[in-house]
Amino acid sequence: MFILQIQHLSPPVQRFLLKSQQHFAFPQLEAGILRSHSFAVFNSTGEDKAAVFKAGSLTKLVTGLAVLLCQEKGLLNIHQPAAKCLPWLPGKATVLDLLLHTGGIPRGKLWKCNPGLQEIQSALSRLPGEDIRTGQYRYSNLGFILLGFIIQQVTGTCYEQYITGQVLVPLHMHASGFGNKESGSITTPHTLLHFYAAANHPYPLKAVQLEAAPHAAFDLHTTIPDFSRLLYCLLHQGTYGGKQVFQPATVDLLLQLHQPAGKRVSTGIGHLRTQAHNGVLLFQSGEHFGHSASLLWHVEKQQVYLAMTNRGGASSELAYVLQCLNRYYLQNGNTTALNFNYPGTGNFTGTYQYNATVFSISKAGNNLQLTSGRHRSDLIYKGQGIFQQTLPHWGRYFIRADMNGQTAKGLFVGPCYFHKTGHNETLPGHKEPPHTTAGIYQHPAVGRVAVFMRNKQLILAYAPLKESRLHPIADNHYVQTDGPFCGEAVIFDTHHHQMLLGGFDFRKTPYHY
């Protein structure tokens, strides 16, 4: 069996990854760094055996590859209508549309199961015709579930068997697979209990049972070494162990085909793409029920970074860790890249006020420090302009600056907005009356979300600072104008006791965020 050459991580990288585990409350953290013909791995437990994680939406890279292998074998053409394989499928989406999330297929509510054909047909039959609009980027797990059925239809083999035979076995990915049959070997998942009264710090964790998920969309379980074998093969034009496993043209399509999906971001097959100042980056984040994963690929340098943890809602923190590693290697081992300090040039220092609470932010060496009364906390940067802090009462909330050019004019702190004193127009931090829809809503299978008014803007939060602004379009009917599910409707009942979101009925709890 071909074995990647293992290299030791430098001590600064090991220390940074250990600190990352502590800062971001990863129960376990494993990471891999693939550079040309070398591979280095980090395991926070210190054990020789690699942990098995659910890779979440990194599964989509594997599903996308499998579809292209079907094209390579002449079984389909990605430009053909998807309905040619699935005649019951509404709309005009092509197979490529499904691969790029441009098929107009909503994200779907079939989460904690691996749905069968009848369930899929039933879910699609209930969609209004106007919901199927091709061409526009609309992230969809349901679209990749459909791709799994297309693979099954054209190969005559179930999705899992096809992936195993065409990808996992040739690459010796023996610890990888689907479903929970080997759940004893999969690392114990942990979920975050945000929006619960007991949540008094940034990462309230709870160990949970392993849940089922749609196999073709986000259910692959794997290890860092296993998934790195796939990445190595893609990095080397489809060769692995001296054998041509995938054709170079197929690999090129997988990694290079893309179209715009937003500001500076394009959607590719199983990944996103952006032009950074130092080159093209491919990236993908994965979330499962209690596991998270992140992938970062620097195209010009041919360096790939991979991280996984058994904590849900951790993909943004993992992405930040990988970005720091990428800077470290691009700067030839410059250890200043491995830190939790804000890397931007914005000016956050100053005094901010909400109601009777005053926050002061000052410089402390290369770091930022937050003071309120006699309490003080370092601001730990976690990527995407977000900081965590440990002040009493406020420690449960993350902080993001509201910028005016290069200067902060206020702070988003959970449901509160802190105005910068001396900066603006009104009494600082005037407490707003609660909106009639405000509260914490719960669905037994999905969990909790929060709705609140902040700085005259109604917000829907899936997690702290994983938010969407809500724009009213009719009585009790809103649309999300940004966030993870931009364009998706949010509908409240007339008494504001229920909320329809993503096809799920959420009920209002007695609690507020």
XYZ file of C-alpha atoms in Angstrom:
513
model
C 0.000 0.000 0.000
C 1.252 3.473 -0.881
C 1.884 5.525 2.268
C 2.261 9.288 2.357
C 5.568 10.474 3.741
C 4.850 11.726 7.256
C 6.650 14.832 8.464
C 6.707 16.270 11.964
C 4.967 19.557 12.585
C 7.159 22.366 13.825
C 6.826 23.148 17.572
C 5.183 26.558 16.882
C 2.473 24.883 14.797
C 1.878 22.234 17.455
C 1.584 24.902 20.162
C -0.809 26.953 18.034
C -3.069 23.961 17.395
C -3.143 23.070 21.097
C -4.075 26.665 21.949
C -6.749 26.560 19.244
C -8.272 23.507 20.880
C -8.388 25.321 24.230
C -9.643 28.688 22.924
C -12.425 27.262 20.780
C -13.503 24.383 23.050
C -12.789 21.585 20.592
C -13.211 18.314 22.567
C -10.783 16.761 20.056
C -8.941 18.392 17.192
C -7.078 16.772 14.333
C -5.435 18.575 11.443
C -3.469 17.638 8.359
C -1.120 19.686 6.192
C -0.392 18.414 2.695
C 2.475 19.992 0.792
C 3.691 18.402 -2.456
C 4.765 14.874 -1.409
C 4.790 15.443 2.353
C 2.025 15.107 4.898
C 1.991 16.236 8.526
C -0.769 15.460 11.010
C -1.790 16.830 14.415
C -3.796 14.856 16.970
C -4.820 16.666 20.156
C -5.122 13.397 22.101
C -1.572 12.318 21.304
C -2.804 8.872 20.240
C -1.371 7.068 17.228
C -4.765 5.965 15.928
C -6.578 8.642 13.930
C -10.009 9.670 15.183
C -13.043 9.149 12.943
C -15.179 12.243 12.332
C -18.252 13.055 10.292
C -16.969 15.332 7.516
C -20.259 17.160 6.921
C -20.364 18.982 3.596
C -16.849 17.880 2.663
C -18.914 14.881 1.517
C -20.065 17.058 -1.390
C -16.547 17.030 -2.847
C -16.721 13.220 -2.936
C -20.235 13.209 -4.404
C -19.188 15.754 -7.030
C -16.178 13.633 -7.961
C -18.420 10.567 -8.294
C -20.754 12.416 -10.689
C -17.773 13.431 -12.834
C -16.570 9.813 -12.824
C -19.982 8.854 -14.219
C -19.423 11.391 -16.999
C -15.894 10.051 -17.549
C -17.416 6.588 -18.120
C -20.042 7.946 -20.539
C -22.966 7.317 -18.188
C -24.178 10.935 -18.195
C -23.326 14.448 -19.300
C -23.290 17.111 -16.607
C -24.933 19.573 -19.022
C -27.983 17.355 -19.536
C -31.236 18.051 -17.661
C -31.267 16.304 -14.305
C -34.813 15.192 -15.150
C -33.352 12.932 -17.845
C -32.172 10.722 -14.974
C -35.000 11.603 -12.567
C -38.149 12.134 -14.709
C -40.219 13.179 -11.681
C -37.909 16.120 -10.904
C -39.610 19.517 -11.442
C -37.834 22.467 -13.035
C -35.151 22.719 -15.710
C -32.005 22.200 -13.635
C -29.082 20.426 -15.270
C -26.817 18.022 -13.427
C -24.243 20.820 -13.360
C -26.809 23.143 -11.757
C -27.198 20.658 -8.915
C -23.412 20.408 -8.546
C -23.039 24.211 -8.359
C -26.128 24.885 -6.177
C -27.729 26.813 -9.051
C -30.622 24.442 -9.724
C -33.183 26.449 -7.775
C -33.640 23.522 -5.394
C -34.204 24.694 -1.786
C -31.958 23.368 0.962
C -34.622 20.868 2.037
C -35.811 19.696 5.439
C -34.674 16.057 5.156
C -31.826 16.336 7.644
C -31.698 13.678 10.334
C -32.271 10.731 8.012
C -31.016 9.244 4.770
C -34.211 9.730 2.757
C -35.552 7.223 0.277
C -36.910 7.938 -3.169
C -40.537 8.291 -2.038
C -39.598 10.814 0.662
C -37.693 12.920 -1.880
C -40.529 12.836 -4.412
C -43.025 13.785 -1.707
C -40.867 16.709 -0.532
C -40.455 18.049 -4.074
C -44.146 17.667 -4.923
C -45.013 20.119 -2.146
C -42.777 22.878 -3.528
C -44.500 25.826 -5.220
C -43.452 26.113 -8.860
C -42.003 29.584 -8.269
C -39.532 28.067 -5.790
C -37.691 26.258 -8.613
C -35.608 28.970 -10.299
C -32.374 27.919 -11.978
C -29.270 30.020 -12.437
C -29.061 31.730 -9.056
C -26.804 30.389 -6.308
C -28.899 28.806 -3.572
C -27.110 26.388 -1.265
C -28.964 23.085 -1.276
C -28.377 19.831 0.568
C -31.417 18.499 -1.260
C -29.655 19.083 -4.577
C -26.825 16.773 -3.519
C -29.277 14.163 -2.250
C -30.688 14.205 -5.789
C -27.172 13.732 -7.191
C -26.884 10.602 -5.057
C -30.016 9.236 -6.741
C -28.665 10.214 -10.168
C -25.495 8.217 -9.455
C -27.653 5.258 -8.439
C -29.837 5.598 -11.543
C -27.023 5.722 -14.128
C -24.723 3.137 -12.507
C -27.312 0.633 -11.299
C -25.423 0.645 -7.992
C -26.429 2.337 -4.772
C -24.589 5.555 -3.966
C -22.611 4.129 -1.028
C -21.365 1.103 -2.979
C -20.347 3.239 -5.941
C -18.363 5.651 -3.758
C -16.726 2.749 -1.943
C -15.706 0.977 -5.150
C -14.638 4.020 -7.165
C -13.088 6.257 -4.494
C -12.598 4.743 -1.040
C -11.087 1.361 -1.980
C -8.673 2.605 -4.709
C -7.340 5.248 -2.291
C -7.139 2.868 0.708
C -9.618 5.014 2.645
C -10.501 2.032 4.828
C -11.715 4.057 7.826
C -14.209 5.978 5.680
C -17.835 5.236 4.880
C -21.442 6.231 5.485
C -24.139 5.718 8.079
C -23.819 4.880 11.757
C -23.273 1.116 11.630
C -19.767 1.626 12.965
C -20.868 4.312 15.395
C -18.670 2.875 18.140
C -15.592 3.916 16.171
C -16.845 7.444 15.417
C -15.763 10.141 17.859
C -18.470 11.192 20.337
C -20.270 14.257 18.927
C -20.841 17.424 20.956
C -23.365 20.161 20.313
C -23.561 23.758 21.530
C -26.428 24.757 23.816
C -26.735 28.367 22.697
C -30.060 30.059 23.409
C -30.501 28.120 26.657
C -30.707 29.856 30.044
C -27.725 27.886 31.373
C -25.457 29.109 28.554
C -23.258 31.602 30.409
C -20.048 31.259 28.380
C -19.195 31.203 24.640
C -19.108 27.424 24.184
C -21.696 25.555 26.300
C -21.068 21.927 25.259
C -23.117 18.766 25.571
C -22.223 15.257 24.364
C -25.008 13.897 22.144
C -25.971 10.747 20.276
C -24.752 10.282 16.715
C -27.522 11.220 14.269
C -28.320 9.926 10.803
C -27.905 12.294 7.847
C -28.359 12.264 4.044
C -25.392 10.237 2.793
C -24.693 12.091 -0.461
C -25.015 15.552 1.102
C -23.058 15.493 4.368
C -22.719 12.063 6.006
C -19.242 10.746 5.076
C -17.239 9.622 8.096
C -13.495 9.679 7.658
C -10.153 10.467 9.266
C -7.595 13.163 8.546
C -5.161 10.626 6.965
C -7.952 9.026 4.907
C -9.329 12.255 3.470
C -5.778 13.473 2.865
C -5.255 10.488 0.548
C -8.076 11.807 -1.614
C -6.633 15.326 -1.494
C -3.166 13.996 -2.393
C -4.649 12.215 -5.413
C -6.411 15.389 -6.559
C -3.264 17.422 -5.917
C -1.359 15.098 -8.276
C -3.787 15.048 -11.215
C -5.559 11.854 -10.186
C -2.510 9.680 -9.484
C -1.994 7.759 -6.252
C 0.712 5.222 -5.510
C 1.937 5.340 -9.099
C -1.532 4.531 -10.483
C -3.902 6.767 -12.444
C -7.032 6.523 -10.279
C -8.913 9.457 -11.865
C -8.347 11.033 -15.275
C -6.626 14.467 -15.212
C -9.530 16.014 -17.154
C -11.949 14.854 -14.452
C -9.779 16.327 -11.699
C -9.478 19.606 -13.623
C -13.263 19.858 -13.917
C -13.697 19.144 -10.217
C -11.231 21.817 -9.130
C -11.567 24.465 -11.838
C -15.200 24.623 -12.946
C -16.967 27.446 -11.113
C -19.326 30.396 -11.470
C -19.965 33.546 -9.379
C -21.972 33.075 -6.186
C -21.478 36.395 -4.425
C -19.002 39.158 -3.760
C -15.496 37.781 -4.519
C -16.743 34.195 -4.148
C -17.523 31.565 -6.782
C -19.226 28.223 -6.326
C -17.369 25.154 -7.513
C -18.136 21.446 -7.326
C -18.122 20.598 -3.633
C -16.208 23.734 -2.694
C -16.114 27.519 -2.925
C -13.426 29.619 -4.586
C -12.027 33.087 -3.969
C -9.212 35.253 -5.310
C -7.104 36.313 -2.328
C -4.235 38.800 -2.510
C -1.741 35.911 -2.476
C -3.499 33.607 -4.931
C -6.597 31.503 -5.555
C -8.045 29.679 -2.542
C -10.473 26.762 -2.615
C -12.338 26.183 0.620
C -15.198 24.200 2.074
C -16.729 23.892 5.521
C -18.625 20.914 6.844
C -21.157 20.627 9.653
C -22.732 17.436 10.942
C -24.785 16.978 14.108
C -21.940 17.378 16.595
C -18.961 17.291 14.201
C -17.312 19.970 12.047
C -14.656 20.040 9.337
C -12.848 22.625 7.242
C -10.700 22.491 4.105
C -8.420 25.191 2.639
C -6.445 24.731 -0.601
C -3.919 27.273 -1.891
C -3.980 26.545 -5.614
C -0.730 28.227 -6.751
C 1.341 26.899 -3.847
C -0.331 23.459 -4.027
C -0.710 23.375 -0.258
C -3.797 21.880 1.370
C -4.944 22.237 4.978
C -7.599 20.099 6.652
C -9.074 20.118 10.169
C -11.838 18.201 11.960
C -13.368 18.247 15.421
C -16.183 16.541 17.300
C -17.991 19.793 18.088
C -20.882 21.120 16.076
C -20.965 24.713 14.866
C -17.172 24.879 14.705
C -16.487 25.290 10.994
C -15.768 29.043 11.206
C -13.219 28.523 14.002
C -11.595 25.664 12.085
C -11.432 27.893 9.003
C -9.652 30.579 11.019
C -7.104 28.024 12.264
C -6.398 26.917 8.685
C -6.048 30.518 7.484
C -3.389 31.107 10.143
C -1.529 27.958 9.065
C -1.677 29.081 5.441
C -0.161 32.477 6.343
C 2.533 30.765 8.422
C 3.721 28.599 5.526
C 3.379 31.364 2.925
C 5.598 33.526 5.142
C 8.221 30.770 5.425
C 7.517 29.895 9.034
C 6.811 33.369 10.412
C 5.379 32.590 13.855
C 3.588 35.950 14.088
C 0.987 34.418 11.745
C 0.026 31.919 14.465
C -1.994 34.007 16.897
C -5.480 35.007 17.964
C -5.009 38.742 17.428
C -7.113 40.662 14.961
C -5.078 40.722 11.700
C -6.848 43.724 10.141
C -6.111 47.415 10.296
C -9.421 48.621 11.723
C -9.462 50.857 14.785
C -11.527 49.284 17.585
C -10.170 51.230 20.541
C -12.567 53.499 22.390
C -15.543 53.503 24.749
C -18.896 51.923 23.906
C -22.176 52.061 25.790
C -25.413 50.070 25.941
C -27.993 51.195 28.489
C -25.966 51.494 31.739
C -23.115 49.193 30.647
C -19.868 50.681 29.361
C -17.199 48.741 27.449
C -13.697 50.117 26.893
C -11.400 48.557 24.296
C -7.693 49.304 24.430
C -4.454 47.980 23.016
C -2.428 45.552 25.139
C 0.709 44.814 23.146
C -0.415 43.158 19.917
C -3.732 42.202 21.450
C -6.991 43.994 22.188
C -8.354 44.127 25.725
C -11.919 44.709 26.897
C -12.702 46.407 30.234
C -16.060 46.920 31.933
C -15.973 48.342 35.452
C -13.429 46.330 37.426
C -13.565 43.359 35.028
C -11.127 42.817 32.186
C -10.826 40.292 29.354
C -8.576 39.707 26.365
C -10.387 39.767 23.038
C -9.644 36.460 21.308
C -10.056 36.690 17.555
C -11.918 33.785 15.931
C -12.142 34.916 12.311
C -14.840 36.682 10.269
C -14.411 39.849 12.330
C -15.652 38.112 15.491
C -14.097 38.125 18.972
C -14.819 36.144 22.107
C -14.459 37.475 25.647
C -14.986 36.297 29.221
C -16.597 39.206 31.085
C -19.157 38.199 33.762
C -22.726 38.148 32.394
C -21.526 39.220 28.933
C -19.160 36.272 28.403
C -21.861 34.237 26.683
C -21.915 36.704 23.773
C -19.442 37.136 20.942
C -18.473 40.622 19.768
C -18.305 42.007 16.242
C -17.453 45.600 15.391
C -19.831 47.694 13.305
C -17.363 49.445 11.035
C -17.511 52.833 9.343
C -14.576 52.562 6.971
C -11.557 51.733 9.134
C -13.135 52.872 12.414
C -15.666 51.073 14.593
C -18.836 53.067 15.242
C -20.404 50.426 17.469
C -20.315 46.831 18.686
C -22.716 43.975 18.047
C -22.787 42.044 21.333
C -25.323 39.233 21.088
C -28.753 40.908 20.900
C -27.352 44.265 22.077
C -25.812 47.160 20.189
C -23.153 49.253 21.946
C -22.797 52.739 20.449
C -19.362 54.306 20.439
C -19.567 57.287 22.764
C -19.011 60.641 21.117
C -19.458 59.067 17.689
C -23.084 59.466 16.836
C -26.446 60.920 16.927
C -28.568 59.490 19.710
C -28.357 58.622 23.356
C -25.814 55.802 23.463
C -27.270 52.352 23.847
C -30.902 53.394 24.189
C -32.702 50.172 25.059
C -35.169 49.215 22.355
C -38.599 47.753 23.117
C -38.827 44.066 22.178
C -40.306 43.288 18.783
C -43.562 41.311 18.854
C -41.823 38.380 17.139
C -38.770 38.445 19.447
C -37.951 35.302 21.378
C -36.273 31.918 21.226
C -37.983 29.400 18.952
C -37.510 25.640 19.075
C -38.054 22.637 16.816
C -37.516 19.250 18.509
C -35.401 17.838 15.669
C -33.548 20.986 14.581
C -32.927 22.848 17.851
C -33.249 26.494 18.805
C -32.930 29.798 16.963
C -33.346 33.351 18.253
C -35.248 36.342 16.883
C -34.499 39.804 18.270
C -34.424 43.492 17.424
C -30.965 45.094 17.460
C -30.261 48.665 16.455
C -33.672 48.941 14.742
C -33.059 45.792 12.672
C -34.915 42.492 13.143
C -32.412 39.618 13.300
C -32.729 35.839 13.013
C -29.786 34.034 14.671
C -29.035 30.365 13.961
C -26.121 30.633 16.390
C -24.377 33.597 18.054
C -23.380 35.916 15.186
C -24.470 33.386 12.567
C -27.232 35.766 11.666
C -29.605 36.914 8.944
C -31.306 40.289 8.715
C -35.059 40.024 8.156
C -36.833 42.302 5.693
C -40.649 42.532 5.852
C -42.524 41.790 2.621
C -46.046 41.323 4.058
C -47.766 40.992 7.425
C -45.749 38.472 9.487
C -43.833 37.488 6.337
C -40.100 38.234 6.055
C -37.216 37.329 3.788
C -33.600 36.803 4.868
C -31.437 39.421 3.158
C -28.062 37.895 4.066
C -26.600 35.105 6.179
C -26.365 31.380 5.439
C -29.789 31.110 3.750
C -30.137 34.436 1.980
C -33.453 34.798 0.161
C -35.274 32.199 2.233
C -38.644 33.147 3.713
C -39.477 33.378 7.429
C -43.205 33.353 8.252
C -44.805 33.938 11.665
C -48.354 33.066 12.654
C -50.657 35.969 13.521
C -50.105 35.512 17.277
C -46.297 35.133 16.899
C -46.311 31.783 18.679
C -44.956 29.840 15.697
C -42.429 30.446 12.938
C -42.057 28.608 9.623
C -38.366 28.397 8.704
C -36.737 26.101 6.150
C -39.878 23.981 5.993
C -39.900 23.440 9.770
C -42.473 24.736 12.260
C -40.653 26.313 15.208
C -42.605 27.054 18.399
C -41.874 30.042 20.588
C -40.420 29.305 24.026
C -40.845 31.543 27.111
C -37.223 32.659 26.772
C -35.420 35.551 25.099
C -31.805 35.779 23.959
